[in-house]
Coordinates of C-alpha atoms in Angstrom, one line a residue:
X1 CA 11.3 -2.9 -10.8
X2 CA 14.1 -2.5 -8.4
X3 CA 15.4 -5.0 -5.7
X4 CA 14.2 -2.5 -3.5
X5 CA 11.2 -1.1 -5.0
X6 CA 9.8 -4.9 -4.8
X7 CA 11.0 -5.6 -1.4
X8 CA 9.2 -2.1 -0.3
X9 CA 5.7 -3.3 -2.1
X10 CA 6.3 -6.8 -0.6
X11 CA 6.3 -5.2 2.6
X12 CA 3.0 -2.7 2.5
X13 CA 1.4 -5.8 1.2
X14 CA 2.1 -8.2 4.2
X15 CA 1.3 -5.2 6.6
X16 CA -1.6 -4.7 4.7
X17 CA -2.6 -8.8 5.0
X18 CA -2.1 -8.4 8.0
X19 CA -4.3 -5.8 9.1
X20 CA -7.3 -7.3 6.9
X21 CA -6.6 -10.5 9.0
X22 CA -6.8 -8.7 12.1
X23 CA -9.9 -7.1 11.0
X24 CA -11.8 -10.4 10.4
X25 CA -11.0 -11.3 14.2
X26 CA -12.3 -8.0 15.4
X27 CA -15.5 -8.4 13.9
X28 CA -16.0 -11.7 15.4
X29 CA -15.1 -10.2 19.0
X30 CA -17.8 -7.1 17.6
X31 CA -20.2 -9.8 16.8
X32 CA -19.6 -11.5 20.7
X33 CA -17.9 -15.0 18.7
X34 CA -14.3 -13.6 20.3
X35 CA -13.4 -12.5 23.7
X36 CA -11.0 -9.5 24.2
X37 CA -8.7 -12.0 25.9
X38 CA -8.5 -14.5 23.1
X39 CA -8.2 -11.5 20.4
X40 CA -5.0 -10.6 22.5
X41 CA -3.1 -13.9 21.6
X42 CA -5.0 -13.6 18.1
X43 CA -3.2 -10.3 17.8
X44 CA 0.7 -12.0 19.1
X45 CA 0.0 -14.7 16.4
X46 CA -0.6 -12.7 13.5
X47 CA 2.5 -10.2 14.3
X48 CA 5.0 -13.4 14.4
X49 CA 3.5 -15.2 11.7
X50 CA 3.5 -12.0 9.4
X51 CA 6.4 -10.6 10.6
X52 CA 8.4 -13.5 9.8
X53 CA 7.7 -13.7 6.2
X54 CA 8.6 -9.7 6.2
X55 CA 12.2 -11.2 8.0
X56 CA 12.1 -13.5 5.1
X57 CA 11.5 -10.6 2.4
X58 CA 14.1 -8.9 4.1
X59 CA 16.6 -11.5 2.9
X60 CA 15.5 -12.3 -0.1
X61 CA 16.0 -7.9 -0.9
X62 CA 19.6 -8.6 0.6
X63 CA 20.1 -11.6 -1.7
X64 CA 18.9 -9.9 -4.7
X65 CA 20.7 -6.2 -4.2
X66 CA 23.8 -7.5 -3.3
X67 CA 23.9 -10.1 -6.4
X68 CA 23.6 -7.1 -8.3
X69 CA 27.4 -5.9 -7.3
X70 CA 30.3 -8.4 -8.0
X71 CA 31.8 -6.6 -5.1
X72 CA 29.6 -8.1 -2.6
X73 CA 30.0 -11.3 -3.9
X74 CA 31.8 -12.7 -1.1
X75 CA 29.3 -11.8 1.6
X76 CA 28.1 -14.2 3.8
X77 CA 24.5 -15.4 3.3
X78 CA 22.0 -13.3 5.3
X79 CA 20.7 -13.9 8.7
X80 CA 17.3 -13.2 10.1
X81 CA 15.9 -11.4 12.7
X82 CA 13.2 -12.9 14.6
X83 CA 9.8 -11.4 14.8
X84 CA 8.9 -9.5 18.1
X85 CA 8.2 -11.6 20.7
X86 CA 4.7 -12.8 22.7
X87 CA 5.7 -10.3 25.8
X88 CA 5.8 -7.6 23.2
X89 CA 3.1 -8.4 21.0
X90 CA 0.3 -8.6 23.9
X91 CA 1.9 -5.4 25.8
X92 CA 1.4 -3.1 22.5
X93 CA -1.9 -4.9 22.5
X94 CA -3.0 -3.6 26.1
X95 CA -1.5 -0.3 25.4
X96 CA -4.2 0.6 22.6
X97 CA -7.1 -0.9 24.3
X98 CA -6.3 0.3 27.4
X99 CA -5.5 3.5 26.0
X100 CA -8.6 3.3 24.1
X101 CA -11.3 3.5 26.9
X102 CA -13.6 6.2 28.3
X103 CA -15.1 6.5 31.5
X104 CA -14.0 2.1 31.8
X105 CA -16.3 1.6 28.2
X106 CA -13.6 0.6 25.1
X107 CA -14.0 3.0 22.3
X108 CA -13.8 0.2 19.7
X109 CA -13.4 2.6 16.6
X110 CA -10.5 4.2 18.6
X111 CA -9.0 1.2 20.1
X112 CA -9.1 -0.5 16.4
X113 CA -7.2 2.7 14.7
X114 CA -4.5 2.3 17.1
X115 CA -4.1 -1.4 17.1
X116 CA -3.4 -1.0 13.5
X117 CA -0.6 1.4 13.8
X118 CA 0.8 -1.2 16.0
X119 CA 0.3 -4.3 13.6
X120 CA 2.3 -2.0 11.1
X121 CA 5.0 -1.6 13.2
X122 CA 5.6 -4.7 14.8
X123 CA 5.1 -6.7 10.9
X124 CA 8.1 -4.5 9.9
X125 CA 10.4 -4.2 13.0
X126 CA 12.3 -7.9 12.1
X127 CA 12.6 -6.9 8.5
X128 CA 14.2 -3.6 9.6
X129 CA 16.4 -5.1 12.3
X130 CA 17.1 -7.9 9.2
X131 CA 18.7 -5.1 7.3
X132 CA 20.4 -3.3 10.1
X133 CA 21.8 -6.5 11.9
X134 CA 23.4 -7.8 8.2
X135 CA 24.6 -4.5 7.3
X136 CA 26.7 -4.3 10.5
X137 CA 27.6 -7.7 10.4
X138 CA 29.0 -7.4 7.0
X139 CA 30.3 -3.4 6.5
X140 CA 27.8 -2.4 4.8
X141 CA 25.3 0.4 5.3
X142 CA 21.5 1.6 6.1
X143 CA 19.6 4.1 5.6
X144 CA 16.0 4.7 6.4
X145 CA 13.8 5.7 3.4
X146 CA 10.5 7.9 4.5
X147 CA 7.6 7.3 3.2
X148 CA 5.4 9.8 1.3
X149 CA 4.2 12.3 3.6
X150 CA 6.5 11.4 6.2
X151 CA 6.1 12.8 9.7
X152 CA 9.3 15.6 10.3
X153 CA 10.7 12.8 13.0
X154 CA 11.1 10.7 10.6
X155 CA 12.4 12.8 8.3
X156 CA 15.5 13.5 10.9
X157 CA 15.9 10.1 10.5
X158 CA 16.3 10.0 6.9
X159 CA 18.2 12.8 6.9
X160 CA 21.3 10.7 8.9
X161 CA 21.8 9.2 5.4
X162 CA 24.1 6.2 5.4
X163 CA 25.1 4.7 9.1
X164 CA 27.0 2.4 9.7
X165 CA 28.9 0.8 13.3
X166 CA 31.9 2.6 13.3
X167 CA 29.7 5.9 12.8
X168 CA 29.2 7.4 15.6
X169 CA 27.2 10.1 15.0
X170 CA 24.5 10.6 17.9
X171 CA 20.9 9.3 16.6
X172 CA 22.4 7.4 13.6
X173 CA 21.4 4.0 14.8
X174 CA 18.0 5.2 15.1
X175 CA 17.5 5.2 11.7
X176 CA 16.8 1.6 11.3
X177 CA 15.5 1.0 15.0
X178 CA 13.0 3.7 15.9
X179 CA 9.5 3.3 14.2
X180 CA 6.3 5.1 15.5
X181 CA 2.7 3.3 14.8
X182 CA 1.6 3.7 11.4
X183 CA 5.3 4.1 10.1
X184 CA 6.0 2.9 6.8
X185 CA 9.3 4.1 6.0
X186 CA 12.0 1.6 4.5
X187 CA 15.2 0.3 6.0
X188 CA 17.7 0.1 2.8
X189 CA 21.1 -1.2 2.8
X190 CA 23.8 1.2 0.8
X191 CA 27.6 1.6 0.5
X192 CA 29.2 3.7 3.5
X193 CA 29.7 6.8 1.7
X194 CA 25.8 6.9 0.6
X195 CA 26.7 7.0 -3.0
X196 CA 23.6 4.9 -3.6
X197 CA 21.5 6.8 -1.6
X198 CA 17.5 7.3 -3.0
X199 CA 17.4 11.2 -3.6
X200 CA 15.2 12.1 -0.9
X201 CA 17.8 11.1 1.6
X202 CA 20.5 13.1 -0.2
X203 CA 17.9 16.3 -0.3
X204 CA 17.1 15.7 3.4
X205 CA 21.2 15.4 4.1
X206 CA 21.6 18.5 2.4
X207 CA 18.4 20.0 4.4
X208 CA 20.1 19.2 7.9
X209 CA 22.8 20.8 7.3
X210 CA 21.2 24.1 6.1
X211 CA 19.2 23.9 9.0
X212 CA 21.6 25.1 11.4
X213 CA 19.7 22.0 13.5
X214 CA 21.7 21.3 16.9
X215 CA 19.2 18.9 17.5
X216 CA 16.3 17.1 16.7
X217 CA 13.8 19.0 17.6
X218 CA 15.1 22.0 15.8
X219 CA 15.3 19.8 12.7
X220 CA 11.5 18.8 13.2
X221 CA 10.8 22.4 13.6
X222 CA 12.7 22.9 10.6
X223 CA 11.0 20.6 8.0
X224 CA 7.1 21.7 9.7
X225 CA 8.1 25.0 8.3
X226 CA 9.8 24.6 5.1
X227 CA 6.7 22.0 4.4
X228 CA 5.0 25.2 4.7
X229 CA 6.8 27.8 2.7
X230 CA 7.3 25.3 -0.2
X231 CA 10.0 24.9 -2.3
X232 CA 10.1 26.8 -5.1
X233 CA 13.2 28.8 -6.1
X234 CA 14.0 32.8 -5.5
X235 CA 12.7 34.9 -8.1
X236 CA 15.7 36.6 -9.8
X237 CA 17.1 40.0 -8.6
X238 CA 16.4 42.9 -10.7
X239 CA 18.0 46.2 -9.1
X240 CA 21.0 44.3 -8.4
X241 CA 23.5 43.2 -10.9
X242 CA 24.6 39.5 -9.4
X243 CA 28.4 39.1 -10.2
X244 CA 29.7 36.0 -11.4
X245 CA 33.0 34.0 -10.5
X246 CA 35.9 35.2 -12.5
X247 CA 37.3 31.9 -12.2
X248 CA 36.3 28.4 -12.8
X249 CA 33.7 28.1 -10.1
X250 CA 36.1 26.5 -7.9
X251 CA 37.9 27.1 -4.3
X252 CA 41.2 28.6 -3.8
X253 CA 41.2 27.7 -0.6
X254 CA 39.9 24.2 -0.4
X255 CA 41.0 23.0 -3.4
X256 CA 39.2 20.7 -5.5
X257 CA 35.9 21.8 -4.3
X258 CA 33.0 23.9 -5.9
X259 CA 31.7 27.1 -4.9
X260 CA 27.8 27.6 -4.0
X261 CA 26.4 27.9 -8.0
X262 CA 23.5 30.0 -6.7
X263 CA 24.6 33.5 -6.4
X264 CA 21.4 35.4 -6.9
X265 CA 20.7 33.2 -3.6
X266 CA 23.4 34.7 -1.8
X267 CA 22.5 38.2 -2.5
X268 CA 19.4 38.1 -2.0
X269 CA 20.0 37.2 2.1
X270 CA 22.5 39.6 2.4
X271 CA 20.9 42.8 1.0
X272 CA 16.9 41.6 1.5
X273 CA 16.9 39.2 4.1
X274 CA 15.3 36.2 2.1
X275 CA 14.6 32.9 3.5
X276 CA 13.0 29.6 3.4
X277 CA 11.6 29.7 6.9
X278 CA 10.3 32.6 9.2
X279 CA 12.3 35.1 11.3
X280 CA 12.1 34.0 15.3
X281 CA 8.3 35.8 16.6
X282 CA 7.3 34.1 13.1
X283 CA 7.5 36.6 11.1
X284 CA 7.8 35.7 7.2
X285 CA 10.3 37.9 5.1
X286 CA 8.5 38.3 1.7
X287 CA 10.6 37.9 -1.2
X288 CA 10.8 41.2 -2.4
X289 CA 13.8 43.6 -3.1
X290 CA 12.0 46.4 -1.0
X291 CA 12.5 44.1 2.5
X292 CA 14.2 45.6 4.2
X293 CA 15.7 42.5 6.2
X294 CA 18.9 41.9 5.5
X295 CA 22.3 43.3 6.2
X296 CA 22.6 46.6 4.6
X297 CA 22.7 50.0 6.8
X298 CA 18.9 50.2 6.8
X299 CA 18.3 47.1 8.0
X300 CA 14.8 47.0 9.4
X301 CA 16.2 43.4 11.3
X302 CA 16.3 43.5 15.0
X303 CA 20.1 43.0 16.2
X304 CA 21.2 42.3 12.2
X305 CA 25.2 43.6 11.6
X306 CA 24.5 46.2 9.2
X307 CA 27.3 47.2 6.3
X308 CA 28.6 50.9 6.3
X309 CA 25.5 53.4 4.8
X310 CA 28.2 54.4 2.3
X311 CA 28.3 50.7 0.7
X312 CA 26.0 50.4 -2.3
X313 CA 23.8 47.4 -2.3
X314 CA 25.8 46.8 -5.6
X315 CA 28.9 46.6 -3.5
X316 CA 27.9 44.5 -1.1
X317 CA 26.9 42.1 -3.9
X318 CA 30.6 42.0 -4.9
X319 CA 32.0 42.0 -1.8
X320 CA 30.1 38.6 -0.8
X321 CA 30.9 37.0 -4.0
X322 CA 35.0 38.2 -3.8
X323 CA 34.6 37.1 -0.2
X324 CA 33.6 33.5 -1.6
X325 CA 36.5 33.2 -4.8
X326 CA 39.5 35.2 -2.7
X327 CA 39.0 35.1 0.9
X328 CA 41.5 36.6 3.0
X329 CA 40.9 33.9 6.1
X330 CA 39.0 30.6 5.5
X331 CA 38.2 27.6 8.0
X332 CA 36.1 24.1 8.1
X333 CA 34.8 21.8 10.0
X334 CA 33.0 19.0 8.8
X335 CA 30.7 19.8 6.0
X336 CA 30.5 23.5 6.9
X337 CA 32.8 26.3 5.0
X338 CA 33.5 29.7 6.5
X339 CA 35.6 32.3 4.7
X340 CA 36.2 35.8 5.7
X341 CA 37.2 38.5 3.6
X342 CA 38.9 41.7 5.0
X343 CA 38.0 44.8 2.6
X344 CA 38.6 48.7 3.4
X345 CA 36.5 49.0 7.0
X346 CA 34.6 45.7 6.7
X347 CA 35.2 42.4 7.3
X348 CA 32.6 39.7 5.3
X349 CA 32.1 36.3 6.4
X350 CA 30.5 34.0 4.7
X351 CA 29.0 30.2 5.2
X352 CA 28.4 27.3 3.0
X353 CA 27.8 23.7 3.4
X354 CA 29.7 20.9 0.9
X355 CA 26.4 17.9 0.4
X356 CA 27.2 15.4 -2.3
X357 CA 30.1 17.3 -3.7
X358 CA 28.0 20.3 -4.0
X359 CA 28.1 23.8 -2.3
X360 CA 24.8 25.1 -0.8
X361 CA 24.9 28.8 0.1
X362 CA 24.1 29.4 4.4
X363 CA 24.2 33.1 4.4
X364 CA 26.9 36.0 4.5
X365 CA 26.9 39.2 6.5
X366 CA 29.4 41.8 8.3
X367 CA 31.3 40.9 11.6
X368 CA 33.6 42.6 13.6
X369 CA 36.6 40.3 13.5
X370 CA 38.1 37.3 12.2
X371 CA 38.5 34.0 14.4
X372 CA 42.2 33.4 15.2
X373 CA 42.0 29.4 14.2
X374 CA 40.6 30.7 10.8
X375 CA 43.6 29.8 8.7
X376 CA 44.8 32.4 6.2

């Protein structure tokens, strides 16, 4: 088992002691033997005694993963974070009971779910904070790691990837300091360029940037849907010949880099309209080559730019995959790739993302000019 691996199951199990402690306290204020009020401090005890031994585990994961890497060798030993404090402890406390009641009588089942979500959070929050505060302190990175079945807030987080101080990317920090009740997701420490990073954060890096997200509820909105559509790949086309690279599969244009590997993807939006999430209204694009929802003169898509009626699907396919390997204009801006290609009447431009040193195809579709900063 991994550094992190155990430190992740040493965690669940304190939060999971924890809540079995609490739950031997509640019975006794069930059973009269407790007040409320004297539960209150019971419940600001068992957050700082637990949630300094997840501090502690905290360290001991530091110790252990950065032992691993002669590298780190020099690193200072690690500090930790305190566990949340009385003030805190007793305030989340009087949230969920007093969030809890109806008509002035405490729904105890109610009142009793929420107080755990709370104990999980507050047990974790100084072994999180351990991680950040050690990463910064030293250079190092974090990353949060979402638990299975993650909520699609927490999945933005994820997808921020490494962070570190001098990254100033907006949200980044709250990858290691914003936890909702309930949360277990993990606060890791990585290199800076995320070249350690679990896959699910590299996946949900890549996703962000396909999104088109400009924020983080778009992102959210995002992941709800493609949770719904599924991931499984595009059937292959079968009227349409997909052309292949006549090069090596690299840019001319950025060199060094790779080209999107998925052509039959790249078609397949431009002529059909195929998608991973719905059409704004909501409307789902069925992937089939007789949708109509793409880009070619008989576009059936509301406001779509529509290739000439005397371009064959067949040439369109060509064009988008010239467009790619010889573009006639090309620009970028961080992970993002546009490149434009000027042929007979039309002008092509298409858009891919760089993730991890691999191309993911955006889309591709006729405009009516090329920007002037697009370098030739």
């Amino acid at each position: 088992m991994s550094a992190r691996d155990e430190y992740a199951l040493a965690l669940e199990l304190l939060r999971m002691r924890a809540q079995q402690d609490f739950a031997t306290w509640w019975a006794a204020k069930e059973q009269g033997r407790v007040t409320l009020e004297q539960l209150r401090a019971v419940f600001a005890d068992i957050t700082r005694d637990y949630g300094e031994v997840a501090a502690s585990a905290a360290v001991d994961y530091l110790i252990l993963e950065r032992s691993l890497d002669e590298s780190l060798a020099g690193l200072g030993f690690p500090d930790r974070a305190d566990p949340v404090g009385f003030e805190q402890a007793v305030a989340s406390f009087d949230w969920a009971v007093n969030t809890s009641r109806e008509g002035g009588v405490l729904n105890s089942a109610v009142a009793r779910r929420k107080l755990d979500g709370v104990l999980v959070r507050l047990v974790g929050a100084p072994a999180h904070e351990t991680v950040v505060v050690n990463a910064r302190r030293d250079g190092r990175a974090f990353a949060r790691v979402p638990e299975p079945g993650a909520c699609a807030f927490c999945l933005m987080l994820a997808s921020r990837g490494a962070v570190y101080a001098s990254r100033h990317t907006a949200g980044a920090a709250d990858a290691g300091e914003r936890f909702h009740d309930h949360c277990r997701c993990l606060v890791i420490e990585c290199k800076r360029d995320g070249s350690d990073l679990p896959r699910i954060n590299r996946d949900l890096e890549a996703a962000w940037a396909e999104s088109g997200a400009r924020n983080r509820a778009e992102f959210e909105k995002y992941i709800k849907l493609r949770g719904e559509v599924g991931g499984s790949p595009w059937p292959p086309l079968e009227r349409v010949n997909v052309p292949e690279y006549a090069g090596d599969g690299t840019s001319k244009v950025f060199p060094g880099e790779p080209l999107p590997k998925d052509l039959n993807r790249a078609v397949a939006h431009v002529l059909y309209g195929w998608r991973d999430t719905p059409l704004k209204g909501g409307m789902w694009v069925k992937h089939s080559e007789d949708s109509r929802m793409g880009h070619t003169w008989d576009s059936q898509r509301a406001k779509a730019s529509k290739f000439p009626k005397s371009w064959s699907n067949q040439k369109i396919a060509d064009a988008v995959v010239e467009a790619l390997e010889n573009p006639t204009n090309a620009l970028a801006y961080g992970q993002r790739r546009e490149v434009w290609l000027a042929k007979e009447e039309v002008i092509i431009q298409v858009r891919y993302v760089i993730i991890r040193g691999q191309a993911k195809m955006l889309d591709a579709y006729p405009v009516d000019s090329i920007p002037k900063r697009a370098r030739k």
